[in-house]
Amino acid sequence: MKVFVTGSASRLAQVLLPQLCAHREIRSVKGLDVVSTPFKHAKLRTARLNMRSSHLPELLAGCDALIHLAFLVRPGRTTQSTMQTNNLEGSKYVFDSAKAAGIARLVHVSSAAVYGNGSNLDEHSPMQPLPGFWYAEQKAELESWLQQTHPDALRFRPHIILGPHAQPILKRILRLPFYIRLPDPQPLLQCIHEDDVARAIIRGLFGNVRGPINLAADDFFTIRDIVKTHHPMSVGVPFAVAKSISQIAWLIARRGEQPAWLEGAKKDLTLNCDRAKKLLGWNVSRSSQEAIELTF
């Protein structure tokens, strides 16, 4: 199998690429990103290009599978329209080009953020991303488009991805000496270790599974418990105060996360992953608690 990976310099790619290149049934891997790909291997060839490049079709030629990781996660000073052009128009171009190149196996890494909130959500649960959280809204819109245009695509929905390569914003949240004070019971969350996401993606390459697949560890945690474990003297900050700080930081310097994302902290977001276990024969190797500890 010859595999093409967009977003080859991304944090998840640094976990996935070594596993792809070590797999005996994968003959070669091509990677594409706007910055240089750190990982090097004899099987890997990379191009430093935007995924909307006119050279994309020729790069895709001869490949058997596409793994689409490229996606702007945090806007920073990027406008909503620019982020949408990259995440939606760019992604659509990638999938259409792959299909035109005769690539049969299409894999997209989406996010549990498409659900918004809920408990024990399976893949039939509606996508209701938090309003104003651009990343989640664009992931959901792209998934809807894929369902209509490329229904054979496999769409993974991992929960919070943790591990040594986790997004810096996630590491900072886990290390904060305070938490948002909310009434009991505390909102439940899950996460998943980066290695388990990579293993699921590779399993997906060699099967006939299509449509959405949830990915998360089986155990739950609360932000309050995590903070108190690592900072026993930590204090709770009222939600209104935390939201005001977030809004000010966003408006003045576009720092931190979009304020809309904070709304999700008030409710559960837990996934049912029976479909991944049944159809892919996949199970996590690390619990949520282990993934969290390996991220610190």
GROMACS .gro file of N, CA, C and O in nm, residues 165-240:
model
  304
  165HIS      N    1   0.302   1.463   2.237
  165HIS     CA    2   0.286   1.555   2.125
  165HIS      C    3   0.155   1.634   2.131
  165HIS      O    4   0.115   1.695   2.032
  166ALA      N    5   0.090   1.637   2.246
  166ALA     CA    6  -0.039   1.708   2.259
  166ALA      C    7  -0.023   1.856   2.227
  166ALA      O    8   0.085   1.914   2.241
  167GLN      N    9  -0.134   1.917   2.185
  167GLN     CA   10  -0.134   2.060   2.157
  167GLN      C   11  -0.090   2.137   2.282
  167GLN      O   12  -0.132   2.106   2.393
  168PRO      N   13  -0.006   2.239   2.266
  168PRO     CA   14   0.041   2.317   2.381
  168PRO      C   15  -0.072   2.374   2.467
  168PRO      O   16  -0.060   2.379   2.590
  169ILE      N   17  -0.183   2.416   2.404
  169ILE     CA   18  -0.294   2.472   2.481
  169ILE      C   19  -0.351   2.368   2.577
  169ILE      O   20  -0.389   2.400   2.691
  170LEU      N   21  -0.353   2.241   2.536
  170LEU     CA   22  -0.404   2.135   2.623
  170LEU      C   23  -0.308   2.112   2.740
  170LEU      O   24  -0.352   2.091   2.854
  171LYS      N   25  -0.179   2.115   2.713
  171LYS     CA   26  -0.082   2.100   2.821
  171LYS      C   27  -0.094   2.213   2.922
  171LYS      O   28  -0.087   2.191   3.044
  172ARG      N   29  -0.116   2.335   2.871
  172ARG     CA   30  -0.127   2.449   2.963
  172ARG      C   31  -0.252   2.438   3.049
  172ARG      O   32  -0.250   2.470   3.169
  173ILE      N   33  -0.362   2.392   2.991
  173ILE     CA   34  -0.486   2.376   3.068
  173ILE      C   35  -0.468   2.275   3.179
  173ILE      O   36  -0.509   2.297   3.294
  174LEU      N   37  -0.404   2.163   3.148
  174LEU     CA   38  -0.383   2.059   3.249
  174LEU      C   39  -0.292   2.106   3.361
  174LEU      O   40  -0.304   2.061   3.475
  175ARG      N   41  -0.202   2.197   3.330
  175ARG     CA   42  -0.104   2.241   3.429
  175ARG      C   43  -0.147   2.364   3.508
  175ARG      O   44  -0.074   2.409   3.596
  176LEU      N   45  -0.262   2.420   3.476
  176LEU     CA   46  -0.306   2.539   3.547
  176LEU      C   47  -0.325   2.511   3.697
  176LEU      O   48  -0.374   2.404   3.734
  177PRO      N   49  -0.290   2.607   3.783
  177PRO     CA   50  -0.308   2.588   3.928
  177PRO      C   51  -0.447   2.625   3.976
  177PRO      O   52  -0.469   2.642   4.096
  178PHE      N   53  -0.541   2.641   3.885
  178PHE     CA   54  -0.679   2.671   3.923
  178PHE      C   55  -0.774   2.603   3.825
  178PHE      O   56  -0.732   2.552   3.720
  179TYR      N   57  -0.900   2.599   3.860
  179TYR     CA   58  -1.001   2.536   3.776
  179TYR      C   59  -1.127   2.621   3.778
  179TYR      O   60  -1.143   2.708   3.865
  180ILE      N   61  -1.215   2.598   3.683
  180ILE     CA   62  -1.342   2.671   3.679
  180ILE      C   63  -1.437   2.610   3.781
  180ILE      O   64  -1.461   2.488   3.780
  181ARG      N   65  -1.487   2.691   3.871
  181ARG     CA   66  -1.575   2.643   3.976
  181ARG      C   67  -1.716   2.622   3.919
  181ARG      O   68  -1.781   2.714   3.873
  182LEU      N   69  -1.759   2.497   3.923
  182LEU     CA   70  -1.890   2.459   3.870
  182LEU      C   71  -1.963   2.376   3.975
  182LEU      O   72  -1.901   2.310   4.060
  183PRO      N   73  -2.097   2.376   3.973
  183PRO     CA   74  -2.173   2.296   4.070
  183PRO      C   75  -2.153   2.147   4.045
  183PRO      O   76  -2.130   2.104   3.932
  184ASP      N   77  -2.160   2.069   4.153
  184ASP     CA   78  -2.153   1.923   4.140
  184ASP      C   79  -2.285   1.871   4.083
  184ASP      O   80  -2.390   1.931   4.105
  185PRO      N   81  -2.284   1.759   4.012
  185PRO     CA   82  -2.166   1.680   3.976
  185PRO      C   83  -2.082   1.749   3.869
  185PRO      O   84  -2.137   1.818   3.782
  186GLN      N   85  -1.951   1.731   3.876
  186GLN     CA   86  -1.861   1.793   3.781
  186GLN      C   87  -1.877   1.732   3.642
  186GLN      O   88  -1.903   1.612   3.628
  187PRO      N   89  -1.861   1.812   3.538
  187PRO     CA   90  -1.872   1.759   3.400
  187PRO      C   91  -1.767   1.651   3.374
  187PRO      O   92  -1.651   1.665   3.411
  188LEU      N   93  -1.810   1.544   3.310
  188LEU     CA   94  -1.721   1.433   3.279
  188LEU      C   95  -1.663   1.447   3.139
  188LEU      O   96  -1.732   1.487   3.044
  189LEU      N   97  -1.536   1.411   3.128
  189LEU     CA   98  -1.466   1.413   2.999
  189LEU      C   99  -1.391   1.283   2.980
  189LEU      O  100  -1.370   1.207   3.075
  190GLN      N  101  -1.350   1.260   2.858
  190GLN     CA  102  -1.259   1.152   2.825
  190GLN      C  103  -1.144   1.211   2.744
  190GLN      O  104  -1.151   1.326   2.699
  191CYS      N  105  -1.042   1.132   2.723
  191CYS     CA  106  -0.937   1.169   2.630
  191CYS      C  107  -0.888   1.041   2.564
  191CYS      O  108  -0.944   0.933   2.587
  192ILE      N  109  -0.786   1.052   2.484
  192ILE     CA  110  -0.728   0.934   2.419
  192ILE      C  111  -0.581   0.960   2.396
  192ILE      O  112  -0.541   1.073   2.362
  193HIS      N  113  -0.499   0.859   2.418
  193HIS     CA  114  -0.356   0.875   2.395
  193HIS      C  115  -0.327   0.875   2.245
  193HIS      O  116  -0.391   0.803   2.167
  194GLU      N  117  -0.231   0.957   2.205
  194GLU     CA  118  -0.198   0.975   2.064
  194GLU      C  119  -0.163   0.843   1.994
  194GLU      O  120  -0.198   0.822   1.876
  195ASP      N  121  -0.096   0.750   2.065
  195ASP     CA  122  -0.062   0.621   2.003
  195ASP      C  123  -0.186   0.542   1.966
  195ASP      O  124  -0.189   0.473   1.863
  196ASP      N  125  -0.290   0.552   2.048
  196ASP     CA  126  -0.413   0.477   2.022
  196ASP      C  127  -0.488   0.535   1.902
  196ASP      O  128  -0.555   0.461   1.828
  197VAL      N  129  -0.478   0.665   1.882
  197VAL     CA  130  -0.538   0.725   1.761
  197VAL      C  131  -0.465   0.675   1.638
  197VAL      O  132  -0.526   0.635   1.538
  198ALA      N  133  -0.331   0.676   1.643
  198ALA     CA  134  -0.252   0.631   1.528
  198ALA      C  135  -0.282   0.485   1.494
  198ALA      O  136  -0.297   0.448   1.376
  199ARG      N  137  -0.294   0.400   1.596
  199ARG     CA  138  -0.324   0.259   1.572
  199ARG      C  139  -0.460   0.242   1.507
  199ARG      O  140  -0.478   0.157   1.418
  200ALA      N  141  -0.558   0.321   1.549
  200ALA     CA  142  -0.692   0.313   1.490
  200ALA      C  143  -0.688   0.353   1.343
  200ALA      O  144  -0.753   0.290   1.258
  201ILE      N  145  -0.614   0.458   1.312
  201ILE     CA  146  -0.604   0.504   1.173
  201ILE      C  147  -0.545   0.395   1.085
  201ILE      O  148  -0.596   0.367   0.975
  202ILE      N  149  -0.440   0.331   1.132
  202ILE     CA  150  -0.376   0.226   1.051
  202ILE      C  151  -0.469   0.106   1.034
  202ILE      O  152  -0.479   0.049   0.926
  203ARG      N  153  -0.541   0.071   1.139
  203ARG     CA  154  -0.640  -0.037   1.126
  203ARG      C  155  -0.746   0.001   1.022
  203ARG      O  156  -0.791  -0.083   0.944
  204GLY      N  157  -0.783   0.128   1.021
  204GLY     CA  158  -0.883   0.173   0.925
  204GLY      C  159  -0.838   0.165   0.781
  204GLY      O  160  -0.921   0.151   0.690
  205LEU      N  161  -0.708   0.174   0.759
  205LEU     CA  162  -0.655   0.166   0.622
  205LEU      C  163  -0.681   0.030   0.559
  205LEU      O  164  -0.701   0.020   0.438
  206PHE      N  165  -0.680  -0.075   0.642
  206PHE     CA  166  -0.684  -0.210   0.589
  206PHE      C  167  -0.820  -0.277   0.604
  206PHE      O  168  -0.833  -0.398   0.586
  207GLY      N  169  -0.922  -0.201   0.636
  207GLY     CA  170  -1.056  -0.256   0.647
  207GLY      C  171  -1.151  -0.192   0.548
  207GLY      O  172  -1.112  -0.111   0.464
  208ASN      N  173  -1.277  -0.229   0.559
  208ASN     CA  174  -1.380  -0.173   0.472
  208ASN      C  175  -1.478  -0.086   0.549
  208ASN      O  176  -1.589  -0.059   0.502
  209VAL      N  177  -1.437  -0.041   0.668
  209VAL     CA  178  -1.526   0.041   0.750
  209VAL      C  179  -1.540   0.179   0.687
  209VAL      O  180  -1.444   0.239   0.638
  210ARG      N  181  -1.660   0.231   0.690
  210ARG     CA  182  -1.688   0.365   0.635
  210ARG      C  183  -1.768   0.444   0.738
  210ARG      O  184  -1.818   0.390   0.835
  211GLY      N  185  -1.776   0.574   0.716
  211GLY     CA  186  -1.855   0.658   0.804
  211GLY      C  187  -1.780   0.694   0.931
  211GLY      O  188  -1.660   0.675   0.944
  212PRO      N  189  -1.853   0.746   1.032
  212PRO     CA  190  -1.789   0.796   1.154
  212PRO      C  191  -1.752   0.686   1.252
  212PRO      O  192  -1.820   0.584   1.263
  213ILE      N  193  -1.642   0.709   1.324
  213ILE     CA  194  -1.594   0.617   1.428
  213ILE      C  195  -1.546   0.699   1.546
  213ILE      O  196  -1.455   0.782   1.533
  214ASN      N  197  -1.606   0.678   1.663
  214ASN     CA  198  -1.562   0.745   1.785
  214ASN      C  199  -1.435   0.679   1.839
  214ASN      O  200  -1.420   0.557   1.832
  215LEU      N  201  -1.348   0.761   1.900
  215LEU     CA  202  -1.227   0.712   1.964
  215LEU      C  203  -1.209   0.780   2.098
  215LEU      O  204  -1.197   0.902   2.105
  216ALA      N  205  -1.205   0.703   2.205
  216ALA     CA  206  -1.181   0.757   2.339
  216ALA      C  207  -1.147   0.642   2.433
  216ALA      O  208  -1.186   0.527   2.410
  217ALA      N  209  -1.073   0.674   2.539
  217ALA     CA  210  -1.049   0.577   2.645
  217ALA      C  211  -1.179   0.553   2.721
  217ALA      O  212  -1.272   0.635   2.716
  218ASP      N  213  -1.188   0.442   2.792
  218ASP     CA  214  -1.314   0.404   2.857
  218ASP      C  215  -1.343   0.480   2.985
  218ASP      O  216  -1.459   0.496   3.023
  219ASP      N  217  -1.238   0.527   3.053
  219ASP     CA  218  -1.259   0.592   3.182
  219ASP      C  219  -1.280   0.743   3.167
  219ASP      O  220  -1.245   0.803   3.064
  220PHE      N  221  -1.339   0.805   3.269
  220PHE     CA  222  -1.372   0.947   3.267
  220PHE      C  223  -1.286   1.024   3.366
  220PHE      O  224  -1.225   0.967   3.457
  221PHE      N  225  -1.284   1.155   3.350
  221PHE     CA  226  -1.216   1.241   3.446
  221PHE      C  227  -1.286   1.376   3.450
  221PHE      O  228  -1.369   1.408   3.362
  222THR      N  229  -1.256   1.455   3.552
  222THR     CA  230  -1.304   1.592   3.559
  222THR      C  231  -1.182   1.683   3.568
  222THR      O  232  -1.078   1.646   3.624
  223ILE      N  233  -1.194   1.802   3.513
  223ILE     CA  234  -1.085   1.898   3.517
  223ILE      C  235  -1.049   1.932   3.662
  223ILE      O  236  -0.932   1.943   3.698
  224ARG      N  237  -1.150   1.945   3.747
  224ARG     CA  238  -1.123   1.978   3.887
  224ARG      C  239  -1.035   1.873   3.954
  224ARG      O  240  -0.939   1.906   4.024
  225ASP      N  241  -1.067   1.746   3.930
  225ASP     CA  242  -0.988   1.640   3.992
  225ASP      C  243  -0.844   1.640   3.942
  225ASP      O  244  -0.750   1.617   4.019
  226ILE      N  245  -0.826   1.664   3.812
  226ILE     CA  246  -0.691   1.666   3.756
  226ILE      C  247  -0.609   1.778   3.818
  226ILE      O  248  -0.494   1.760   3.859
  227VAL      N  249  -0.668   1.897   3.824
  227VAL     CA  250  -0.596   2.012   3.880
  227VAL      C  251  -0.563   1.989   4.026
  227VAL      O  252  -0.451   2.014   4.071
  228LYS      N  253  -0.661   1.940   4.103
  228LYS     CA  254  -0.639   1.920   4.246
  228LYS      C  255  -0.535   1.811   4.273
  228LYS      O  256  -0.462   1.815   4.373
  229THR      N  257  -0.527   1.713   4.185
  229THR     CA  258  -0.427   1.608   4.202
  229THR      C  259  -0.286   1.663   4.190
  229THR      O  260  -0.196   1.626   4.266
  230HIS      N  261  -0.267   1.753   4.094
  230HIS     CA  262  -0.134   1.807   4.071
  230HIS      C  263  -0.107   1.938   4.145
  230HIS      O  264   0.009   1.979   4.158
  231HIS      N  265  -0.213   2.004   4.189
  231HIS     CA  266  -0.200   2.129   4.265
  231HIS      C  267  -0.298   2.123   4.383
  231HIS      O  268  -0.408   2.178   4.376
  232PRO      N  269  -0.260   2.055   4.491
  232PRO     CA  270  -0.352   2.037   4.605
  232PRO      C  271  -0.406   2.167   4.663
  232PRO      O  272  -0.516   2.168   4.720
  233MET      N  273  -0.334   2.277   4.648
  233MET     CA  274  -0.378   2.406   4.702
  233MET      C  275  -0.451   2.491   4.598
  233MET      O  276  -0.471   2.611   4.619
  234SER      N  277  -0.489   2.430   4.487
  234SER     CA  278  -0.555   2.506   4.380
  234SER      C  279  -0.691   2.560   4.427
  234SER      O  280  -0.752   2.507   4.519
  235VAL      N  281  -0.736   2.664   4.359
  235VAL     CA  282  -0.864   2.726   4.393
  235VAL      C  283  -0.955   2.728   4.271
  235VAL      O  284  -0.909   2.725   4.157
  236GLY      N  285  -1.085   2.735   4.297
  236GLY     CA  286  -1.182   2.742   4.190
  236GLY      C  287  -1.211   2.886   4.151
  236GLY      O  288  -1.229   2.972   4.237
  237VAL      N  289  -1.216   2.912   4.022
  237VAL     CA  290  -1.248   3.045   3.969
  237VAL      C  291  -1.392   3.042   3.918
  237VAL      O  292  -1.428   2.950   3.843
  238PRO      N  293  -1.476   3.139   3.958
  238PRO     CA  294  -1.614   3.140   3.907
  238PRO      C  295  -1.617   3.140   3.755
  238PRO      O  296  -1.533   3.204   3.690
  239PHE      N  297  -1.716   3.071   3.699
  239PHE     CA  298  -1.725   3.060   3.553
  239PHE      C  299  -1.732   3.199   3.488
  239PHE      O  300  -1.667   3.222   3.385
  240ALA      N  301  -1.809   3.291   3.546
  240ALA     CA  302  -1.824   3.424   3.488
  240ALA      C  303  -1.690   3.496   3.478
  240ALA      O  304  -1.661   3.566   3.380
   0.00000   0.00000   0.00000
